[in-house]
GROMACS .gro file of N, CA and C in nm:
model
  459
    1MET      N    1  -1.679  -0.322  -0.415
    1MET     CA    2  -1.682  -0.178  -0.418
    1MET      C    3  -1.573  -0.126  -0.511
    2THR      N    4  -1.595  -0.016  -0.577
    2THR     CA    5  -1.501   0.037  -0.674
    2THR      C    6  -1.374   0.092  -0.612
    3THR      N    7  -1.372   0.114  -0.481
    3THR     CA    8  -1.252   0.163  -0.414
    3THR      C    9  -1.135   0.071  -0.443
    4LEU      N   10  -1.160  -0.057  -0.444
    4LEU     CA   11  -1.057  -0.156  -0.468
    4LEU      C   12  -0.991  -0.131  -0.603
    5ARG      N   13  -1.070  -0.103  -0.702
    5ARG     CA   14  -1.016  -0.080  -0.836
    5ARG      C   15  -0.941   0.051  -0.846
    6ARG      N   16  -0.964   0.138  -0.754
    6ARG     CA   17  -0.904   0.270  -0.762
    6ARG      C   18  -0.773   0.282  -0.686
    7LEU      N   19  -0.731   0.177  -0.622
    7LEU     CA   20  -0.602   0.184  -0.553
    7LEU      C   21  -0.495   0.214  -0.658
    8PRO      N   22  -0.429   0.324  -0.644
    8PRO     CA   23  -0.347   0.377  -0.752
    8PRO      C   24  -0.216   0.306  -0.778
    9LEU      N   25  -0.168   0.226  -0.690
    9LEU     CA   26  -0.037   0.166  -0.715
    9LEU      C   27  -0.038   0.063  -0.826
   10LEU      N   28  -0.154   0.014  -0.863
   10LEU     CA   29  -0.160  -0.078  -0.975
   10LEU      C   30  -0.096  -0.013  -1.097
   11LEU      N   31  -0.129   0.113  -1.120
   11LEU     CA   32  -0.068   0.186  -1.230
   11LEU      C   33   0.071   0.235  -1.197
   12ALA      N   34   0.088   0.280  -1.074
   12ALA     CA   35   0.215   0.339  -1.035
   12ALA      C   36   0.331   0.243  -1.046
   13LEU      N   37   0.307   0.116  -1.019
   13LEU     CA   38   0.416   0.019  -1.022
   13LEU      C   39   0.397  -0.087  -1.130
   14SER      N   40   0.316  -0.057  -1.229
   14SER     CA   41   0.284  -0.158  -1.330
   14SER      C   42   0.405  -0.198  -1.414
   15LEU      N   43   0.509  -0.115  -1.416
   15LEU     CA   44   0.628  -0.149  -1.493
   15LEU      C   45   0.717  -0.251  -1.423
   16LEU      N   46   0.693  -0.270  -1.295
   16LEU     CA   47   0.775  -0.365  -1.220
   16LEU      C   48   0.720  -0.506  -1.236
   17ALA      N   49   0.809  -0.600  -1.250
   17ALA     CA   50   0.766  -0.739  -1.258
   17ALA      C   51   0.737  -0.792  -1.118
   18PRO      N   52   0.635  -0.876  -1.103
   18PRO     CA   53   0.606  -0.930  -0.971
   18PRO      C   54   0.716  -1.024  -0.925
   19ALA      N   55   0.732  -1.032  -0.795
   19ALA     CA   56   0.829  -1.123  -0.735
   19ALA      C   57   0.753  -1.223  -0.649
   20CYS      N   58   0.820  -1.330  -0.613
   20CYS     CA   59   0.756  -1.427  -0.524
   20CYS      C   60   0.727  -1.362  -0.389
   21ALA      N   61   0.611  -1.390  -0.336
   21ALA     CA   62   0.573  -1.333  -0.207
   21ALA      C   63   0.656  -1.397  -0.096
   22SER      N   64   0.700  -1.315  -0.004
   22SER     CA   65   0.775  -1.364   0.112
   22SER      C   66   0.755  -1.264   0.225
   23PHE      N   67   0.636  -1.263   0.280
   23PHE     CA   68   0.602  -1.168   0.384
   23PHE      C   69   0.491  -1.227   0.468
   24HIS      N   70   0.459  -1.157   0.577
   24HIS     CA   71   0.347  -1.196   0.661
   24HIS      C   72   0.276  -1.070   0.707
   25VAL      N   73   0.143  -1.076   0.708
   25VAL     CA   74   0.062  -0.968   0.764
   25VAL      C   75  -0.056  -1.033   0.835
   26ASN      N   76  -0.090  -0.982   0.952
   26ASN     CA   77  -0.207  -1.032   1.024
   26ASN      C   78  -0.332  -0.962   0.970
   27THR      N   79  -0.429  -1.039   0.927
   27THR     CA   80  -0.556  -0.981   0.885
   27THR      C   81  -0.630  -0.935   1.010
   28PRO      N   82  -0.661  -0.805   1.018
   28PRO     CA   83  -0.725  -0.756   1.141
   28PRO      C   84  -0.868  -0.806   1.157
   29SER      N   85  -0.912  -0.807   1.281
   29SER     CA   86  -1.050  -0.842   1.312
   29SER      C   87  -1.143  -0.749   1.235
   30GLY      N   88  -1.249  -0.804   1.181
   30GLY     CA   89  -1.343  -0.725   1.103
   30GLY      C   90  -1.310  -0.720   0.955
   31PHE      N   91  -1.197  -0.779   0.915
   31PHE     CA   92  -1.156  -0.786   0.775
   31PHE      C   93  -1.155  -0.931   0.731
   32ALA      N   94  -1.176  -0.952   0.603
   32ALA     CA   95  -1.170  -1.086   0.545
   32ALA      C   96  -1.066  -1.086   0.435
   33GLU      N   97  -0.979  -1.186   0.437
   33GLU     CA   98  -0.878  -1.198   0.332
   33GLU      C   99  -0.945  -1.244   0.203
   34LEU      N  100  -0.909  -1.179   0.095
   34LEU     CA  101  -0.963  -1.211  -0.036
   34LEU      C  102  -0.862  -1.296  -0.111
   35GLU      N  103  -0.910  -1.390  -0.187
   35GLU     CA  104  -0.822  -1.482  -0.260
   35GLU      C  105  -0.826  -1.452  -0.409
   36ASP      N  106  -0.729  -1.510  -0.478
   36ASP     CA  107  -0.728  -1.514  -0.624
   36ASP      C  108  -0.736  -1.379  -0.693
   37ASP      N  109  -0.647  -1.290  -0.658
   37ASP     CA  110  -0.634  -1.164  -0.730
   37ASP      C  111  -0.489  -1.152  -0.773
   38SER      N  112  -0.464  -1.171  -0.900
   38SER     CA  113  -0.326  -1.174  -0.950
   38SER      C  114  -0.256  -1.039  -0.937
   39ARG      N  115  -0.330  -0.932  -0.911
   39ARG     CA  116  -0.267  -0.800  -0.898
   39ARG      C  117  -0.201  -0.781  -0.762
   40TYR      N  118  -0.238  -0.862  -0.665
   40TYR     CA  119  -0.189  -0.845  -0.528
   40TYR      C  120  -0.141  -0.978  -0.472
   41ASP      N  121  -0.045  -0.971  -0.383
   41ASP     CA  122   0.000  -1.090  -0.311
   41ASP      C  123  -0.083  -1.113  -0.186
   42TYR      N  124  -0.148  -1.007  -0.139
   42TYR     CA  125  -0.238  -1.015  -0.024
   42TYR      C  126  -0.341  -0.904  -0.039
   43ARG      N  127  -0.463  -0.936  -0.003
   43ARG     CA  128  -0.569  -0.834  -0.008
   43ARG      C  129  -0.676  -0.873   0.091
   44ALA      N  130  -0.722  -0.774   0.169
   44ALA     CA  131  -0.830  -0.797   0.265
   44ALA      C  132  -0.920  -0.675   0.263
   45THR      N  133  -1.045  -0.695   0.298
   45THR     CA  134  -1.141  -0.586   0.301
   45THR      C  135  -1.233  -0.602   0.420
   46ASN      N  136  -1.287  -0.490   0.465
   46ASN     CA  137  -1.392  -0.501   0.566
   46ASN      C  138  -1.527  -0.484   0.496
   47ALA      N  139  -1.635  -0.495   0.569
   47ALA     CA  140  -1.769  -0.490   0.510
   47ALA      C  141  -1.801  -0.353   0.450
   48ASP      N  142  -1.729  -0.249   0.494
   48ASP     CA  143  -1.753  -0.115   0.442
   48ASP      C  144  -1.669  -0.081   0.320
   49GLY      N  145  -1.583  -0.171   0.278
   49GLY     CA  146  -1.503  -0.148   0.158
   49GLY      C  147  -1.365  -0.090   0.181
   50VAL      N  148  -1.320  -0.083   0.306
   50VAL     CA  149  -1.181  -0.043   0.331
   50VAL      C  150  -1.093  -0.161   0.291
   51VAL      N  151  -0.991  -0.133   0.213
   51VAL     CA  152  -0.906  -0.239   0.159
   51VAL      C  153  -0.764  -0.224   0.210
   52ILE      N  154  -0.704  -0.336   0.244
   52ILE     CA  155  -0.562  -0.345   0.278
   52ILE      C  156  -0.500  -0.441   0.177
   53ALA      N  157  -0.387  -0.404   0.120
   53ALA     CA  158  -0.326  -0.489   0.018
   53ALA      C  159  -0.174  -0.483   0.027
   54VAL      N  160  -0.111  -0.588  -0.022
   54VAL     CA  161   0.035  -0.595  -0.029
   54VAL      C  162   0.073  -0.649  -0.166
   55ARG      N  163   0.175  -0.588  -0.223
   55ARG     CA  164   0.236  -0.641  -0.344
   55ARG      C  165   0.386  -0.648  -0.324
   56VAL      N  166   0.445  -0.752  -0.378
   56VAL     CA  167   0.589  -0.771  -0.371
   56VAL      C  168   0.640  -0.764  -0.514
   57MET      N  169   0.737  -0.677  -0.536
   57MET     CA  170   0.793  -0.655  -0.669
   57MET      C  171   0.943  -0.682  -0.666
   58ARG      N  172   0.997  -0.709  -0.782
   58ARG     CA  173   1.143  -0.721  -0.792
   58ARG      C  174   1.204  -0.582  -0.778
   59ASN      N  175   1.313  -0.575  -0.712
   59ASN     CA  176   1.388  -0.449  -0.696
   59ASN      C  177   1.472  -0.429  -0.822
   60GLU      N  178   1.402  -0.399  -0.933
   60GLU     CA  179   1.467  -0.377  -1.063
   60GLU      C  180   1.413  -0.249  -1.122
   61PRO      N  181   1.496  -0.152  -1.151
   61PRO     CA  182   1.639  -0.156  -1.127
   61PRO      C  183   1.668  -0.159  -0.978
   62GLU      N  184   1.776  -0.226  -0.940
   62GLU     CA  185   1.808  -0.236  -0.798
   62GLU      C  186   1.836  -0.096  -0.744
   63ALA      N  187   1.755  -0.056  -0.646
   63ALA     CA  188   1.764   0.081  -0.594
   63ALA      C  189   1.727   0.083  -0.447
   64SER      N  190   1.744   0.199  -0.387
   64SER     CA  191   1.725   0.218  -0.244
   64SER      C  192   1.580   0.246  -0.208
   65LEU      N  193   1.554   0.243  -0.078
   65LEU     CA  194   1.423   0.282  -0.027
   65LEU      C  195   1.390   0.425  -0.067
   66GLU      N  196   1.487   0.515  -0.059
   66GLU     CA  197   1.464   0.654  -0.098
   66GLU      C  198   1.415   0.662  -0.243
   67PHE      N  199   1.478   0.588  -0.333
   67PHE     CA  200   1.438   0.587  -0.473
   67PHE      C  201   1.294   0.539  -0.489
   68TRP      N  202   1.263   0.421  -0.432
   68TRP     CA  203   1.129   0.365  -0.452
   68TRP      C  204   1.023   0.448  -0.382
   69GLY      N  205   1.056   0.507  -0.267
   69GLY     CA  206   0.962   0.597  -0.202
   69GLY      C  207   0.929   0.716  -0.290
   70ARG      N  208   1.031   0.774  -0.352
   70ARG     CA  209   1.009   0.888  -0.441
   70ARG      C  210   0.928   0.848  -0.563
   71VAL      N  211   0.954   0.731  -0.618
   71VAL     CA  212   0.877   0.683  -0.734
   71VAL      C  213   0.728   0.677  -0.699
   72VAL      N  214   0.697   0.614  -0.587
   72VAL     CA  215   0.558   0.599  -0.546
   72VAL      C  216   0.494   0.736  -0.521
   73ASP      N  217   0.562   0.820  -0.444
   73ASP     CA  218   0.507   0.952  -0.411
   73ASP      C  219   0.484   1.037  -0.536
   74GLU      N  220   0.580   1.042  -0.625
   74GLU     CA  221   0.565   1.125  -0.745
   74GLU      C  222   0.452   1.075  -0.834
   75ARG      N  223   0.439   0.946  -0.848
   75ARG     CA  224   0.330   0.892  -0.931
   75ARG      C  225   0.194   0.921  -0.870
   76LEU      N  226   0.182   0.906  -0.740
   76LEU     CA  227   0.054   0.933  -0.675
   76LEU      C  228   0.017   1.080  -0.687
   77ARG      N  229   0.113   1.167  -0.670
   77ARG     CA  230   0.086   1.311  -0.685
   77ARG      C  231   0.039   1.342  -0.827
   78ARG      N  232   0.105   1.282  -0.926
   78ARG     CA  233   0.063   1.304  -1.065
   78ARG      C  234  -0.077   1.251  -1.093
   79GLN      N  235  -0.119   1.152  -1.017
   79GLN     CA  236  -0.253   1.096  -1.034
   79GLN      C  237  -0.358   1.173  -0.956
   80GLY      N  238  -0.317   1.282  -0.891
   80GLY     CA  239  -0.413   1.367  -0.822
   80GLY      C  240  -0.428   1.343  -0.674
   81TYR      N  241  -0.344   1.258  -0.617
   81TYR     CA  242  -0.349   1.236  -0.473
   81TYR      C  243  -0.277   1.350  -0.403
   82THR      N  244  -0.337   1.400  -0.297
   82THR     CA  245  -0.281   1.512  -0.221
   82THR      C  246  -0.217   1.460  -0.093
   83PRO      N  247  -0.088   1.488  -0.074
   83PRO     CA  248  -0.023   1.441   0.049
   83PRO      C  249  -0.090   1.499   0.173
   84GLN      N  250  -0.101   1.416   0.276
   84GLN     CA  251  -0.153   1.460   0.406
   84GLN      C  252  -0.039   1.442   0.505
   85GLY      N  253   0.039   1.547   0.522
   85GLY     CA  254   0.155   1.540   0.609
   85GLY      C  255   0.278   1.497   0.532
   86ASN      N  256   0.387   1.484   0.606
   86ASN     CA  257   0.515   1.445   0.547
   86ASN      C  258   0.532   1.294   0.551
   87PRO      N  259   0.617   1.241   0.462
   87PRO     CA  260   0.648   1.098   0.471
   87PRO      C  261   0.705   1.067   0.609
   88GLU      N  262   0.672   0.949   0.660
   88GLU     CA  263   0.717   0.910   0.793
   88GLU      C  264   0.805   0.785   0.784
   89PRO      N  265   0.920   0.786   0.851
   89PRO     CA  266   0.997   0.662   0.856
   89PRO      C  267   0.922   0.559   0.941
   90VAL      N  268   0.920   0.436   0.895
   90VAL     CA  269   0.854   0.327   0.967
   90VAL      C  270   0.946   0.205   0.965
   91ARG      N  271   0.911   0.106   1.045
   91ARG     CA  272   0.983  -0.022   1.044
   91ARG      C  273   0.881  -0.134   1.039
   92SER      N  274   0.915  -0.237   0.966
   92SER     CA  275   0.829  -0.356   0.965
   92SER      C  276   0.841  -0.423   1.102
   93ALA      N  277   0.754  -0.519   1.128
   93ALA     CA  278   0.756  -0.589   1.256
   93ALA      C  279   0.889  -0.661   1.280
   94ASN      N  280   0.962  -0.691   1.172
   94ASN     CA  281   1.092  -0.756   1.188
   94ASN      C  282   1.207  -0.658   1.166
   95GLY      N  283   1.179  -0.528   1.172
   95GLY     CA  284   1.284  -0.428   1.175
   95GLY      C  285   1.334  -0.372   1.044
   96VAL      N  286   1.271  -0.404   0.933
   96VAL     CA  287   1.314  -0.351   0.803
   96VAL      C  288   1.265  -0.206   0.790
   97ALA      N  289   1.356  -0.117   0.753
   97ALA     CA  290   1.322   0.025   0.739
   97ALA      C  291   1.228   0.046   0.620
   98GLY      N  292   1.133   0.138   0.639
   98GLY     CA  293   1.040   0.171   0.533
   98GLY      C  294   1.000   0.317   0.543
   99VAL      N  295   0.912   0.358   0.454
   99VAL     CA  296   0.859   0.494   0.455
   99VAL      C  297   0.709   0.486   0.432
  100MET      N  298   0.634   0.566   0.508
  100MET     CA  299   0.487   0.569   0.500
  100MET      C  300   0.444   0.704   0.443
  101PHE      N  301   0.352   0.698   0.348
  101PHE     CA  302   0.290   0.816   0.290
  101PHE      C  303   0.141   0.809   0.315
  102ARG      N  304   0.079   0.926   0.335
  102ARG     CA  305  -0.067   0.935   0.350
  102ARG      C  306  -0.119   1.040   0.253
  103TYR      N  307  -0.233   1.008   0.193
  103TYR     CA  308  -0.290   1.096   0.091
  103TYR      C  309  -0.440   1.108   0.107
  104GLY      N  310  -0.492   1.211   0.046
  104GLY     CA  311  -0.636   1.227   0.030
  104GLY      C  312  -0.665   1.241  -0.117
  105ALA      N  313  -0.786   1.208  -0.156
  105ALA     CA  314  -0.828   1.222  -0.295
  105ALA      C  315  -0.980   1.226  -0.298
  106THR      N  316  -1.032   1.275  -0.408
  106THR     CA  317  -1.175   1.270  -0.430
  106THR      C  318  -1.200   1.165  -0.537
  107VAL      N  319  -1.279   1.065  -0.503
  107VAL     CA  320  -1.311   0.955  -0.594
  107VAL      C  321  -1.461   0.948  -0.606
  108GLY      N  322  -1.511   0.965  -0.725
  108GLY     CA  323  -1.655   0.960  -0.746
  108GLY      C  324  -1.729   1.066  -0.665
  109GLY      N  325  -1.664   1.182  -0.645
  109GLY     CA  326  -1.726   1.290  -0.570
  109GLY      C  327  -1.719   1.274  -0.419
  110ARG      N  328  -1.651   1.171  -0.371
  110ARG     CA  329  -1.642   1.147  -0.226
  110ARG      C  330  -1.496   1.152  -0.182
  111ALA      N  331  -1.475   1.201  -0.060
  111ALA     CA  332  -1.340   1.207  -0.004
  111ALA      C  333  -1.292   1.067   0.032
  112HIS      N  334  -1.167   1.039  -0.005
  112HIS     CA  335  -1.104   0.911   0.025
  112HIS      C  336  -0.971   0.933   0.095
  113ARG      N  337  -0.933   0.834   0.174
  113ARG     CA  338  -0.800   0.830   0.237
  113ARG      C  339  -0.724   0.714   0.175
  114TYR      N  340  -0.595   0.734   0.168
  114TYR     CA  341  -0.508   0.632   0.111
  114TYR      C  342  -0.374   0.640   0.182
  115GLN      N  343  -0.321   0.527   0.223
  115GLN     CA  344  -0.188   0.525   0.282
  115GLN      C  345  -0.109   0.412   0.222
  116VAL      N  346   0.020   0.434   0.211
  116VAL     CA  347   0.107   0.333   0.151
  116VAL      C  348   0.241   0.334   0.224
  117ALA      N  349   0.292   0.215   0.251
  117ALA     CA  350   0.425   0.200   0.308
  117ALA      C  351   0.510   0.121   0.209
  118VAL      N  352   0.632   0.165   0.193
  118VAL     CA  353   0.726   0.101   0.100
  118VAL      C  354   0.844   0.050   0.181
  119PHE      N  355   0.883  -0.074   0.155
  119PHE     CA  356   0.998  -0.136   0.219
  119PHE      C  357   1.085  -0.198   0.109
  120VAL      N  358   1.214  -0.190   0.125
  120VAL     CA  359   1.307  -0.254   0.031
  120VAL      C  360   1.396  -0.346   0.112
  121ARG      N  361   1.398  -0.471   0.068
  121ARG     CA  362   1.485  -0.569   0.135
  121ARG      C  363   1.549  -0.654   0.026
  122GLY      N  364   1.677  -0.631   0.006
  122GLY     CA  365   1.750  -0.706  -0.095
  122GLY      C  366   1.692  -0.686  -0.234
  123LYS      N  367   1.652  -0.794  -0.293
  123LYS     CA  368   1.603  -0.791  -0.431
  123LYS      C  369   1.452  -0.771  -0.442
  124LYS      N  370   1.388  -0.732  -0.330
  124LYS     CA  371   1.242  -0.716  -0.332
  124LYS      C  372   1.199  -0.579  -0.280
  125VAL      N  373   1.092  -0.529  -0.339
  125VAL     CA  374   1.025  -0.408  -0.294
  125VAL      C  375   0.887  -0.452  -0.246
  126TYR      N  376   0.853  -0.415  -0.123
  126TYR     CA  377   0.724  -0.449  -0.064
  126TYR      C  378   0.641  -0.321  -0.057
  127VAL      N  379   0.521  -0.327  -0.109
  127VAL     CA  380   0.431  -0.212  -0.108
  127VAL      C  381   0.304  -0.254  -0.035
  128MET      N  382   0.281  -0.193   0.081
  128MET     CA  383   0.159  -0.220   0.159
  128MET      C  384   0.072  -0.096   0.151
  129GLU      N  385  -0.052  -0.114   0.115
  129GLU     CA  386  -0.141   0.000   0.095
  129GLU      C  387  -0.277  -0.025   0.159
  130ALA      N  388  -0.343   0.082   0.191
  130ALA     CA  389  -0.479   0.075   0.244
  130ALA      C  390  -0.554   0.198   0.195
  131GLY      N  391  -0.681   0.180   0.169
  131GLY     CA  392  -0.759   0.294   0.122
  131GLY      C  393  -0.907   0.270   0.137
  132GLY      N  394  -0.979   0.379   0.129
  132GLY     CA  395  -1.124   0.371   0.135
  132GLY      C  396  -1.185   0.509   0.151
  133ASP      N  397  -1.315   0.512   0.141
  133ASP     CA  398  -1.393   0.632   0.163
  133ASP      C  399  -1.362   0.683   0.304
  134THR      N  400  -1.334   0.813   0.316
  134THR     CA  401  -1.296   0.871   0.446
  134THR      C  402  -1.396   0.838   0.556
  135GLU      N  403  -1.523   0.840   0.522
  135GLU     CA  404  -1.628   0.815   0.621
  135GLU      C  405  -1.614   0.679   0.687
  136VAL      N  406  -1.565   0.580   0.612
  136VAL     CA  407  -1.549   0.446   0.669
  136VAL      C  408  -1.403   0.413   0.700
  137PHE      N  409  -1.311   0.483   0.635
  137PHE     CA  410  -1.170   0.457   0.662
  137PHE      C  411  -1.130   0.504   0.801
  138ASP      N  412  -1.175   0.622   0.839
  138ASP     CA  413  -1.135   0.677   0.969
  138ASP      C  414  -1.172   0.584   1.085
  139PRO      N  415  -1.294   0.530   1.091
  139PRO     CA  416  -1.324   0.435   1.200
  139PRO      C  417  -1.242   0.306   1.192
  140ALA      N  418  -1.199   0.269   1.072
  140ALA     CA  419  -1.120   0.146   1.053
  140ALA      C  420  -0.971   0.170   1.074
  141ALA      N  421  -0.930   0.295   1.093
  141ALA     CA  422  -0.788   0.329   1.103
  141ALA      C  423  -0.713   0.248   1.209
  142PRO      N  424  -0.768   0.223   1.328
  142PRO     CA  425  -0.694   0.141   1.426
  142PRO      C  426  -0.667  -0.002   1.375
  143ALA      N  427  -0.763  -0.061   1.306
  143ALA     CA  428  -0.743  -0.196   1.251
  143ALA      C  429  -0.639  -0.193   1.139
  144VAL      N  430  -0.645  -0.090   1.056
  144VAL     CA  431  -0.545  -0.074   0.950
  144VAL      C  432  -0.407  -0.059   1.012
  145ALA      N  433  -0.395   0.021   1.116
  145ALA     CA  434  -0.267   0.040   1.184
  145ALA      C  435  -0.214  -0.092   1.241
  146ARG      N  436  -0.303  -0.175   1.296
  146ARG     CA  437  -0.260  -0.306   1.348
  146ARG      C  438  -0.206  -0.394   1.234
  147ALA      N  439  -0.272  -0.391   1.121
  147ALA     CA  440  -0.225  -0.471   1.007
  147ALA      C  441  -0.086  -0.422   0.962
  148PHE      N  442  -0.073  -0.291   0.946
  148PHE     CA  443   0.056  -0.235   0.906
  148PHE      C  444   0.164  -0.269   1.010
  149GLY      N  445   0.129  -0.263   1.137
  149GLY     CA  446   0.224  -0.294   1.243
  149GLY      C  447   0.266  -0.438   1.249
  150SER      N  448   0.184  -0.527   1.193
  150SER     CA  449   0.214  -0.670   1.194
  150SER      C  450   0.297  -0.714   1.073
  151PHE      N  451   0.314  -0.627   0.977
  151PHE     CA  452   0.379  -0.664   0.851
  151PHE      C  453   0.525  -0.703   0.871
  152ARG      N  454   0.561  -0.820   0.818
  152ARG     CA  455   0.700  -0.871   0.823
  152ARG      C  456   0.744  -0.905   0.683
  153THR      N  457   0.867  -0.864   0.650
  153THR     CA  458   0.922  -0.901   0.520
  153THR      C  459   0.997  -1.030   0.530
   0.00000   0.00000   0.00000
């Protein structure tokens, strides 16, 4: 499904060099982990095209969570994503502080939901994202939440 190609962080963070993956996420029931995609360190989808993905980047320039959160948010807004609520502080399953953003967008004439959490731990930036057509994303939201809740850096 084209939703996968439209996940905006590919462009938003394209200037960052990839880092070695060092994280864990539980693939939720109803999702299948996808292999061999050099753009992501982890990617899973359900049969309806809702996608969950993780990328690990080098923290270069070395900066704070506030900095990287602002970078992601500003780039998404410039790409036409509309914030849905305020950023929310979150924690990974192993206690690393992060920030969660939620957005809406129109893709191919259809409403889409997109959420992204950013975590910074030492020399790495972890970006966990999920997106899909609103019609199928909303029913998958509990599974997406379980995946986000299982994320460990």
